[in-house]
CSV table of C-alpha atoms and ligand atoms in Angstrom, one decimal:
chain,number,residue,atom,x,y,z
J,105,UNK,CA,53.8,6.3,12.0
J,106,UNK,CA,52.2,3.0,11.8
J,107,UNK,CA,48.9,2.4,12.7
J,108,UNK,CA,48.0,0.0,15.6
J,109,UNK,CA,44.3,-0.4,14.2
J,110,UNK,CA,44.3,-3.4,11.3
J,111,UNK,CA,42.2,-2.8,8.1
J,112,UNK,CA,38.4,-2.0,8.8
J,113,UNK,CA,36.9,-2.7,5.6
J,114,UNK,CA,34.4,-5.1,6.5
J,115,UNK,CA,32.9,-5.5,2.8
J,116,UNK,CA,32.8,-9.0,1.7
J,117,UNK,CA,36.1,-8.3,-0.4
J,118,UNK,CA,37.5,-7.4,3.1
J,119,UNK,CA,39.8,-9.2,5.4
J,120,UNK,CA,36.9,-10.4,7.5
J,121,UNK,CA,33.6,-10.0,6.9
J,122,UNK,CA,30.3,-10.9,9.3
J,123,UNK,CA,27.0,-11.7,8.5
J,124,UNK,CA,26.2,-9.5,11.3
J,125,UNK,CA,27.3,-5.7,11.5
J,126,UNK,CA,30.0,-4.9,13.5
J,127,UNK,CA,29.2,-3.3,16.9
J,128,UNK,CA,31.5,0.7,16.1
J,129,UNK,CA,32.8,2.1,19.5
J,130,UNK,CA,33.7,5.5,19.1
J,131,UNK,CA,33.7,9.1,21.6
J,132,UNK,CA,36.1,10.5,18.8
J,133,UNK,CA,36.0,10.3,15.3
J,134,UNK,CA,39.0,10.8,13.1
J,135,UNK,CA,39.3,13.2,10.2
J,136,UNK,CA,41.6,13.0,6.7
J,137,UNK,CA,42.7,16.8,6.8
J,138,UNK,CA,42.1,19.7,8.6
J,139,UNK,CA,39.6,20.8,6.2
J,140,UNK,CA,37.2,17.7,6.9
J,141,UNK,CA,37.8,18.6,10.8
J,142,UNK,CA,37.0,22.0,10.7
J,143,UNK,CA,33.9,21.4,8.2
J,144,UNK,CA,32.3,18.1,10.5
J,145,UNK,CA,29.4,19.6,11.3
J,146,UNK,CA,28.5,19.4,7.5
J,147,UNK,CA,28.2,16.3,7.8
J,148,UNK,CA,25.2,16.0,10.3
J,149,UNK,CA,22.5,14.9,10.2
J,150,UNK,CA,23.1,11.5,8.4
J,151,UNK,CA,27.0,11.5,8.9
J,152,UNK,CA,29.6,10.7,11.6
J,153,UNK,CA,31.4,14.2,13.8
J,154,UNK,CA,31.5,12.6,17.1
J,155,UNK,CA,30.3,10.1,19.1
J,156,UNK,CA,27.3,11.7,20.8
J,157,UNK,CA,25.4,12.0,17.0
J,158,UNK,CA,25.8,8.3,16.4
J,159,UNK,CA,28.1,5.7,15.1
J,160,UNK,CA,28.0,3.1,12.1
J,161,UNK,CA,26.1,1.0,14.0
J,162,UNK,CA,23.3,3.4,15.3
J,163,UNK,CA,22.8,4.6,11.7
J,164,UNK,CA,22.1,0.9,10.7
J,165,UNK,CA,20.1,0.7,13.0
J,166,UNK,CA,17.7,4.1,12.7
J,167,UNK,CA,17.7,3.4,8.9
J,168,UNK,CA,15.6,0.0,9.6
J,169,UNK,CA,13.6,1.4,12.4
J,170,UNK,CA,13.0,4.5,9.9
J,171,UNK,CA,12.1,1.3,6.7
J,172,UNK,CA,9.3,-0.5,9.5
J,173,UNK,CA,7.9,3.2,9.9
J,174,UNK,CA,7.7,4.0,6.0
J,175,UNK,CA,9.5,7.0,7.2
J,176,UNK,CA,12.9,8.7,5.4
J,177,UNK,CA,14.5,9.6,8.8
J,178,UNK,CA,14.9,8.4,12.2
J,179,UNK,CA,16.8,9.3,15.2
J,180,UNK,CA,17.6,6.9,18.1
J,181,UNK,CA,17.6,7.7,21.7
J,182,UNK,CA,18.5,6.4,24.9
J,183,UNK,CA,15.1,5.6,26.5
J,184,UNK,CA,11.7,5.7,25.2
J,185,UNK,CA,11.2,9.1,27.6
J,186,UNK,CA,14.2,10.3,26.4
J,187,UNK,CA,12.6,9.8,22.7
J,188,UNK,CA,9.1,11.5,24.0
J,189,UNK,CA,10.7,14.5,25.8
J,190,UNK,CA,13.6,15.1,22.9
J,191,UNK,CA,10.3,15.2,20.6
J,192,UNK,CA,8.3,17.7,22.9
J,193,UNK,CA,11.4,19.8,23.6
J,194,UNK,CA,12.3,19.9,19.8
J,195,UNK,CA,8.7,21.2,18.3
J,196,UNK,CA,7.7,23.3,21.2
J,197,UNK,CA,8.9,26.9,22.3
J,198,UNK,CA,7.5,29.6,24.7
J,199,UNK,CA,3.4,30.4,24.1
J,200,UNK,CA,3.0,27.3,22.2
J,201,UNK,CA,0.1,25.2,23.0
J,202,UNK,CA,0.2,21.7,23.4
J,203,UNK,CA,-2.7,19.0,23.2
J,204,UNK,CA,-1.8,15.6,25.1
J,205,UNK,CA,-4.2,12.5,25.0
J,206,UNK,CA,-5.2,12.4,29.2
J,207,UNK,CA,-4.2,8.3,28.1
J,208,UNK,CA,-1.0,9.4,27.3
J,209,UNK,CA,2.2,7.7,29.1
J,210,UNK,CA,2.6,8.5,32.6
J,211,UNK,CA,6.2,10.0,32.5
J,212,UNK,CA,4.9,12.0,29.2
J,213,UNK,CA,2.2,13.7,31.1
J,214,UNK,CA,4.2,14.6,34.1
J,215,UNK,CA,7.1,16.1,31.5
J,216,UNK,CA,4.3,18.2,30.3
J,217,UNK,CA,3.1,19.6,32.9
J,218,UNK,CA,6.4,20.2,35.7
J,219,UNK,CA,8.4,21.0,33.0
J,220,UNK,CA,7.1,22.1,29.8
J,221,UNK,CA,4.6,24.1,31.3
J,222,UNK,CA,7.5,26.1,33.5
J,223,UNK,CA,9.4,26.9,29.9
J,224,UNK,CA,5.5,29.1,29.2
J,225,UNK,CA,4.1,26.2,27.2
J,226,UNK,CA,0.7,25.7,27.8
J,227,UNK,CA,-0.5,22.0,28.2
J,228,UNK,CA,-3.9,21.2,27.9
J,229,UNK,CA,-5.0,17.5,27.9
J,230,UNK,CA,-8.0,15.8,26.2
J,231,UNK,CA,-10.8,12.9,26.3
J,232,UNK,CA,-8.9,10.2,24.2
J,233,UNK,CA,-11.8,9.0,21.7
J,234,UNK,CA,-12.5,12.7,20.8
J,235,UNK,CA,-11.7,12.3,17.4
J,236,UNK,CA,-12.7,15.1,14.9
J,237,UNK,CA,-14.1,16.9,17.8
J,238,UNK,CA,-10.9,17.9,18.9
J,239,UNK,CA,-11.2,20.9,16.6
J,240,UNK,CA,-13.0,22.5,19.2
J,241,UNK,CA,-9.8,22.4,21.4
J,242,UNK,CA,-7.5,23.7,18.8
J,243,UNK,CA,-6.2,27.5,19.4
J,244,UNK,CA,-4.4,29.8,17.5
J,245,UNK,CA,-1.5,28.9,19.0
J,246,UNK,CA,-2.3,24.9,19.0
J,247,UNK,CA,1.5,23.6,17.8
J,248,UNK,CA,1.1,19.9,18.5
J,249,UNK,CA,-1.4,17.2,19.0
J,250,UNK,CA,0.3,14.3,21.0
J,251,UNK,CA,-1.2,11.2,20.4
J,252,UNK,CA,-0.9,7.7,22.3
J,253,UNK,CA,-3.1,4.9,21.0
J,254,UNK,CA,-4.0,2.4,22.5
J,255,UNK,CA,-4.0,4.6,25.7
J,256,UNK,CA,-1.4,3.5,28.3
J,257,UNK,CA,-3.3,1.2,30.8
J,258,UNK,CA,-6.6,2.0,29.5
J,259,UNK,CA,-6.5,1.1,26.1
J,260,UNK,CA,-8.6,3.7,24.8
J,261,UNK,CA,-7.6,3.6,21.0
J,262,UNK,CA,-7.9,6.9,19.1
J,263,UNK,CA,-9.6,8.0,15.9
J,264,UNK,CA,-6.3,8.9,14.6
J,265,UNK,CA,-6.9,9.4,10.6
J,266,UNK,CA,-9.5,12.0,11.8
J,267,UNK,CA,-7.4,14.0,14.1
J,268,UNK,CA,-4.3,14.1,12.1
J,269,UNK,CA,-7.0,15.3,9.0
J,270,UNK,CA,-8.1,17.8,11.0
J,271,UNK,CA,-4.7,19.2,12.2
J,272,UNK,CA,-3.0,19.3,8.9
J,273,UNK,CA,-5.8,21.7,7.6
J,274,UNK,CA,-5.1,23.8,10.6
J,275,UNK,CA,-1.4,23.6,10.1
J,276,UNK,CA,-0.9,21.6,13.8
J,277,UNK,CA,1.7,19.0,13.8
J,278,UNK,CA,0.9,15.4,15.2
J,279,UNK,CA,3.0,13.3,16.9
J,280,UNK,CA,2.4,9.7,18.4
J,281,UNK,CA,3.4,7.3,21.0
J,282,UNK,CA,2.7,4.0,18.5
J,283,UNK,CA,4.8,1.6,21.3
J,284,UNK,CA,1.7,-0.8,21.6
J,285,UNK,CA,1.1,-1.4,18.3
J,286,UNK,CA,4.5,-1.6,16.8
J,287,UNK,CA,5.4,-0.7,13.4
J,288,UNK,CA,3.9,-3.7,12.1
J,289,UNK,CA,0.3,-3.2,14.0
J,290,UNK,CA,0.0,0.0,13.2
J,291,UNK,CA,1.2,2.4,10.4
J,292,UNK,CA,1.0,5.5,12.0
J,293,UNK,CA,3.0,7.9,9.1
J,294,UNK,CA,0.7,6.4,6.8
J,295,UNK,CA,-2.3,7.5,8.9
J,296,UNK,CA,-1.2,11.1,8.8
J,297,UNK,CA,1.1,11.2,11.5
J,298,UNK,CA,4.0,13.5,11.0
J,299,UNK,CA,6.2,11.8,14.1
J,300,UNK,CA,6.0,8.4,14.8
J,301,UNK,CA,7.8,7.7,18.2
J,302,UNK,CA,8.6,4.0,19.8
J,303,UNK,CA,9.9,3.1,22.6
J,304,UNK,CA,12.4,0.1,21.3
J,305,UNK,CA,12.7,-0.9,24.7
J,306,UNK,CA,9.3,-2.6,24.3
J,307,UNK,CA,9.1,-4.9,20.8
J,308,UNK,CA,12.2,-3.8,19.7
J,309,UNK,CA,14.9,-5.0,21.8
J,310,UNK,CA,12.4,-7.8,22.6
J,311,UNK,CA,14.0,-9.6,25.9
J,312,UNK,CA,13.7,-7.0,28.7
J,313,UNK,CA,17.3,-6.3,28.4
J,314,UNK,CA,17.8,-2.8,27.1
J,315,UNK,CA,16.6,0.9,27.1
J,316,UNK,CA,15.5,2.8,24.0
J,317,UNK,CA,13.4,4.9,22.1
J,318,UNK,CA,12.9,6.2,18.4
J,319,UNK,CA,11.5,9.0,16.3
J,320,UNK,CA,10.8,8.7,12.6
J,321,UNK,CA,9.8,11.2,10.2
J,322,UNK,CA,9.4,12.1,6.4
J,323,UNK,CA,10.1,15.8,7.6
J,324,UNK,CA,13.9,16.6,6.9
J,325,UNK,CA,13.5,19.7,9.0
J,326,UNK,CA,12.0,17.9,12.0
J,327,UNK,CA,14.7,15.5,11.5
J,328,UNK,CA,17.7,17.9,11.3
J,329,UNK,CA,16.3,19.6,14.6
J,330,UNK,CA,16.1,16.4,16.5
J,331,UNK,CA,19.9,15.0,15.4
J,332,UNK,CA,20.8,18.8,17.0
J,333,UNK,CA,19.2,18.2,20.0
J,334,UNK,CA,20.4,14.8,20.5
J,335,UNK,CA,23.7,16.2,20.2
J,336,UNK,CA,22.9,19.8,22.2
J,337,UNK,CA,21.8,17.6,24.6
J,338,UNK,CA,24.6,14.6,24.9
J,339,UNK,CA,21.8,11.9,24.1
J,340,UNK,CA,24.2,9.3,23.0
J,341,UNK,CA,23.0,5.7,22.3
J,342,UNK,CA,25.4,3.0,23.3
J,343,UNK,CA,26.1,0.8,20.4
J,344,UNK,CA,25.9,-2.1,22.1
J,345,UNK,CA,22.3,-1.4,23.0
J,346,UNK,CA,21.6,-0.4,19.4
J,347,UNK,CA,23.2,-4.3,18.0
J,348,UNK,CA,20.8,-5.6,20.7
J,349,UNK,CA,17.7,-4.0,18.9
J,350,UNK,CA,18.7,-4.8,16.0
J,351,UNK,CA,18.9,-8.1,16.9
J,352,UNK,CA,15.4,-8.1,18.5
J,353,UNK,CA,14.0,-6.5,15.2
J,354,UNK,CA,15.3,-9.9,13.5
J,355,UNK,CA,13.0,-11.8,15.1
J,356,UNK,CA,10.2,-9.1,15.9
J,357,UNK,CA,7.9,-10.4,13.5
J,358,UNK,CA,7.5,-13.9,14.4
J,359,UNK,CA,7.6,-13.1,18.5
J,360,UNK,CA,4.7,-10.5,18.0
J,361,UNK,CA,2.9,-13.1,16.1
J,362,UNK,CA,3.2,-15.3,18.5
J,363,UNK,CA,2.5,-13.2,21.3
J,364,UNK,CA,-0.7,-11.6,20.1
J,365,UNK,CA,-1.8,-14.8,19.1
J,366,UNK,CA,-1.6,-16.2,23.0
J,367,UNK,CA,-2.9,-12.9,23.9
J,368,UNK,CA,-5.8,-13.4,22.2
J,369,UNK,CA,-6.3,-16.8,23.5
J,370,UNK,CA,-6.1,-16.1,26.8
J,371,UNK,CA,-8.1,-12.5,26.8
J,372,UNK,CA,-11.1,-14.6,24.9
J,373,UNK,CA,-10.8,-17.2,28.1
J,374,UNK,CA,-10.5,-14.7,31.0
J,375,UNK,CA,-13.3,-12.6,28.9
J,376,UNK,CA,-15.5,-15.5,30.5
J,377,UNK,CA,-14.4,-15.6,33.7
J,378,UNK,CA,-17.0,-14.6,36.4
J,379,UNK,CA,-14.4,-12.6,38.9
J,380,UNK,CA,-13.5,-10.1,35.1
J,381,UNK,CA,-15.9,-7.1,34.9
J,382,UNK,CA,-14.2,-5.8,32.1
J,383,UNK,CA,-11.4,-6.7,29.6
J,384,UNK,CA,-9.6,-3.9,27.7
J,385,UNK,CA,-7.9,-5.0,24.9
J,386,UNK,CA,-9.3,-3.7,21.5
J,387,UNK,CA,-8.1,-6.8,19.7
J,388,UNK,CA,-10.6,-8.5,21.8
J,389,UNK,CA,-14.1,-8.5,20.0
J,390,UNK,CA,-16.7,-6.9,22.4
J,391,UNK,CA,-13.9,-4.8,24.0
J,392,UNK,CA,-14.3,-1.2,24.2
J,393,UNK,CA,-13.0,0.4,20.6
J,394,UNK,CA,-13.1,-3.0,19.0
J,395,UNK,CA,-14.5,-1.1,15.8
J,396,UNK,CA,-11.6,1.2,15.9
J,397,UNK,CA,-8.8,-1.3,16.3
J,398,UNK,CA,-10.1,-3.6,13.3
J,399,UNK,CA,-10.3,-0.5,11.2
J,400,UNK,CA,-7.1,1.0,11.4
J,401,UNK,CA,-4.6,-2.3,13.0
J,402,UNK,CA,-2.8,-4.8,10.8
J,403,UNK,CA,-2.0,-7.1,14.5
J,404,UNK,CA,-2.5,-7.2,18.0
J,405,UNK,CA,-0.3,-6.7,20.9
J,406,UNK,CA,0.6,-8.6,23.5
J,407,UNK,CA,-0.5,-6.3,26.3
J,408,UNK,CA,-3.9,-6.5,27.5
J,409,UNK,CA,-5.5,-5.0,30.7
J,410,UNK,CA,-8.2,-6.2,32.7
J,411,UNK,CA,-10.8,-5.0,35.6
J,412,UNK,CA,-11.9,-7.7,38.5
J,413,UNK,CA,-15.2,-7.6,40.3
J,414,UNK,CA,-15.0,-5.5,43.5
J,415,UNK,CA,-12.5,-6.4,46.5
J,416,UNK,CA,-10.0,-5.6,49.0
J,417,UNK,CA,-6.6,-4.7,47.8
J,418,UNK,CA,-5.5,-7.7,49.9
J,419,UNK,CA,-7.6,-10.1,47.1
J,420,UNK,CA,-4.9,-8.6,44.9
J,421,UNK,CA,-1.9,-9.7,46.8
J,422,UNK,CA,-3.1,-13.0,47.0
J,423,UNK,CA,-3.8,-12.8,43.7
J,424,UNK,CA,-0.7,-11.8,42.5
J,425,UNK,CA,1.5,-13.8,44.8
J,426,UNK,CA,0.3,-17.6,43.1
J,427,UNK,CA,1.9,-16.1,40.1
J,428,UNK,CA,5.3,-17.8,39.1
J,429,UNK,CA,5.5,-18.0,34.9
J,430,UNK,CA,4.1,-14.3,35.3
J,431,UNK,CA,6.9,-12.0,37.1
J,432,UNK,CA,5.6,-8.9,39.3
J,433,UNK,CA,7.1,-5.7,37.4
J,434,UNK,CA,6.7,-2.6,34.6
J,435,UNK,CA,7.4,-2.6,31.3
J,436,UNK,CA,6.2,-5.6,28.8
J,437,UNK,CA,6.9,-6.2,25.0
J,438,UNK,CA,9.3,-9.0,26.3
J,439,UNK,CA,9.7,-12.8,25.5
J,440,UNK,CA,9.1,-13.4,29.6
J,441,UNK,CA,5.5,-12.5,30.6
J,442,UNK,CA,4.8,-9.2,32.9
J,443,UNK,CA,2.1,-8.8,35.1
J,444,UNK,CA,1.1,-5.2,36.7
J,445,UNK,CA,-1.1,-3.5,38.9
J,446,UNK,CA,-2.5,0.2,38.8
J,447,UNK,CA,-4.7,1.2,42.1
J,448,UNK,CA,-7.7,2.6,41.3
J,449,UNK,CA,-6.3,6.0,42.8
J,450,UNK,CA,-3.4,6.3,40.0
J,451,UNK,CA,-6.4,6.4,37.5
J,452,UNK,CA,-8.6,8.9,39.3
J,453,UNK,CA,-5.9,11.4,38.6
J,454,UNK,CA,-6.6,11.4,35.0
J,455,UNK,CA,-9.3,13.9,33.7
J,456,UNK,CA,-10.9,11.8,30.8
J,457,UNK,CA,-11.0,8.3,31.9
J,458,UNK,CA,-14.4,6.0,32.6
J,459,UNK,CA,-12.0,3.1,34.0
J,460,UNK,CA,-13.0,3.2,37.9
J,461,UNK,CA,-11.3,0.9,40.1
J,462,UNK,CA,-7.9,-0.9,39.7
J,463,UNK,CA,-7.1,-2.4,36.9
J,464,UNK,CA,-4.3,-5.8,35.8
J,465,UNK,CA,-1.7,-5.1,33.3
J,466,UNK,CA,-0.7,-8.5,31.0
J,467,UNK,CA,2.2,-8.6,29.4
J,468,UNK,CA,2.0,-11.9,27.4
J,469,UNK,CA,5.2,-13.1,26.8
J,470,UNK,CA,6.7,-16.4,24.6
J,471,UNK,CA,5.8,-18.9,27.5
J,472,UNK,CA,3.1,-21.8,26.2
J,473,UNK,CA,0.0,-19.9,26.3
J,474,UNK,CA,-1.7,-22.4,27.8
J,475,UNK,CA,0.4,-22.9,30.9
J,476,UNK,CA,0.2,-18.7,31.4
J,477,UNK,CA,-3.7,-19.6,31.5
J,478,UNK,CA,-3.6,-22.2,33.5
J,479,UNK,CA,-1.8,-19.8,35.7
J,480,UNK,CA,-3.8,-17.0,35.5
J,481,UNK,CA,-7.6,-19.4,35.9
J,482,UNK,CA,-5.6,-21.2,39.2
J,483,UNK,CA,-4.3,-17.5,40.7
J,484,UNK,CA,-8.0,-16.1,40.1
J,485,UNK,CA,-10.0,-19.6,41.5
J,486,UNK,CA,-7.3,-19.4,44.6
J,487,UNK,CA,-8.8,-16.3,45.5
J,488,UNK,CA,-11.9,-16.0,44.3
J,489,UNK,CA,-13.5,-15.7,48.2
J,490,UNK,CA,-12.0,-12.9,48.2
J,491,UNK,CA,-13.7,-10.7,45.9
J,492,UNK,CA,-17.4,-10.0,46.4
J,493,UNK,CA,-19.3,-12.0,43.9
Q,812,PLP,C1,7.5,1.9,28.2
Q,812,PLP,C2,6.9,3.0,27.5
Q,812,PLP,C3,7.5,4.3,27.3
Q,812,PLP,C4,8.8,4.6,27.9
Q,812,PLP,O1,9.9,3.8,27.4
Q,812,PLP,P1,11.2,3.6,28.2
Q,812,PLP,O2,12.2,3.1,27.3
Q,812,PLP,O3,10.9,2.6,29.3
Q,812,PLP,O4,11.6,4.9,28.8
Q,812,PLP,C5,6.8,5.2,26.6
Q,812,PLP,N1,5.6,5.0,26.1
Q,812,PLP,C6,4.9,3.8,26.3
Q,812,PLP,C7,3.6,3.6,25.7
Q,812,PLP,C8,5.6,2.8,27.0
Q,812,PLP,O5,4.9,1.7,27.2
């Protein structure tokens, strides 16, 4: 029978050959003999069995998120949560205990405790900047240390090289949520880390377009046990949405430049402003865990949080509605810049946190820095009777 499908070989000697690597559809995957198809599983981790475990095009692309991270392994996924909770689910079992940073991600927490805690995993979280201290937390039965750095919203950045020193010679795992800082602001394998987790959705992809998150480790039995789950699971990645970060890593470099750069600019400005009580950005010298950040970061972010002097939550409406370069919404790492807003009673939940009050999220996107200050000095003059000065 004659095949319908042309000649894929895409190699340059090929009948057609891109620059860019082909986008691979595929639920099924074909086989030689019968001896291939009854051995596929062999081929897993790296290889092809089926579509769930990955395509051409994933592989491509976990082998450069894997390069950034200086790590020999990486496994997509199809959300940053879904990379956090495939990650938690994969190193923890019953009577385990887990330590969380209280700065961790909000959806990471909240996994923890309605549903890791229900399997008999014990979740205990702790003060972010507790550095070596944390031995004092560490139990027999201490599997992981779950790291997030800068804290989400808060920005508290962690002593990382101290806690992962401190777990290896207690034979803990580490793990981190390194999404703020990137691969290129912050080498987190290199710091001791033994999984480095992103979400892509962020940096990666780049454009606010698409979902997804990443794991990278030099552990090939870490590795092997998250390419099961993925599949146990059914945590395909669509290929589409892995060409799309791969195109956003293309340009990463230059945008995050870029970005932290007008970040910097305009957290320096509203540093001055008499309606900001309190910037927290550690790129921003004076900022809480400035020290930290220069010792252990290679570049900023682009995010940036900030606390106003006292006032009614309708000073924040107003606020927030002479926005227009700025859109209202979650998420940040895009070109287009984000602002958010977190009531002062979301942060009162957390155990370990001295940020009181509500607090601004900035996501500073590719717009002229200039014009997002200009934005951001009218919005805050516009209401500035408002606030109690
Ligand atoms: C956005 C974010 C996530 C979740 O990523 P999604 O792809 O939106 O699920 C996890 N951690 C941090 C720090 C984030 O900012």
């Amino acid at each position: 029978m004659n095949s319908p499908i042309p000649n894929l070989d895409t190699s340059p000697r090929g009948a057609f050959a891109s620059l860019v690597p082909p986008v691979w559809r595929a639920s099924t995957v074909v086989f030689d003999s019968l001896d291939d198809f009854v051995n596929r599983r062999t081929r897993l981790p790296d290889g092809f069995s089926y579509g769930t475990t990955g395509t051409p095009t994933q592989r491509a692309l976990e082998t450069r998120i894997a390069e950034l991270d200086g790590a020999a392994h990486c496994v997509v996924f199809p959300s940053g949560q879904a990379a956090i909770c495939s990650a938690l689910l994969a190193l923890l079992k019953k009577g385990d205990h887990l330590l969380m940073t209280d700065a961790a991600y909000g959806l990471a927490k909240s996994f923890a405790v309605e549903r890791l805690q229900a399997l008999g995993i014990e979740v205990e979280f702790y003060p972010p900047r507790i550095g070596a201290e944390i031995e004092r937390l560490v139990r027999p039965n201490t599997r992981l240390i779950w790291l997030e750095s800068p804290g989400t919203v808060t920005m508290e950045v962690e002593d990382v090289p101290a806690i992962t020193a401190l777990a290896r010679t207690r034979g803990v795992l580490t793990a981190i949520d390194n999404t703020w800082a990137s691969p290129l602001g912050f080498a987190a394998l290199a710091h001791g880390v033994d999984l480095c987790i992103h979400a892509c959705t962020k940096y990666m992809g780049g454009h606010s377009d698409v979902l997804m998150g990443s794991i990278a480790t030099n552990d090939e039995g870490l590795y092997k046990s998250l390419r099961g789950l993925q599949s146990q699971m059914g945590l395909a990645v669509s290929p589409e949405d892995c060409f799309l970060v791969a195109r956003g890593l293309d340009t990463m470099q230059v945008r995050m430049e870029r970005q932290a750069t007008s970040a910097q600019l305009i957290a320096e400005r509203l540093a001055t402003h008499r309606l900001v009580r309190r910037m927290l950005f550690p790129a921003l010298p004076g900022a809480p865990d400035h020290a930290l950040w220069a010792r252990d970061f290679k570049q900023s972010g682009c995010v940036m949080s900030l606390q106003l002097v006292d006032g009614p939550y309708d000073a924040y409406r107003a606020l927030f509605g002479h926005l227009k370069l700025f859109s209202i919404g979650a998420s940040w790492g895009g070109v287009r810049s984000i602002a958010a807003f977190y009531p002062a009673e979301e942060l009162a939940k957390r155990n370990f946190c001295d940020v009181q009050g509500p607090v601004i999220r900035l996501s500073i996107g590719l717009d002229d820095p200039q014009a997002l200050l200009d934005e951001l000095l009218g919005a805050l003059s516009a209401c500035e009777t408002s606030f109690n000065l």
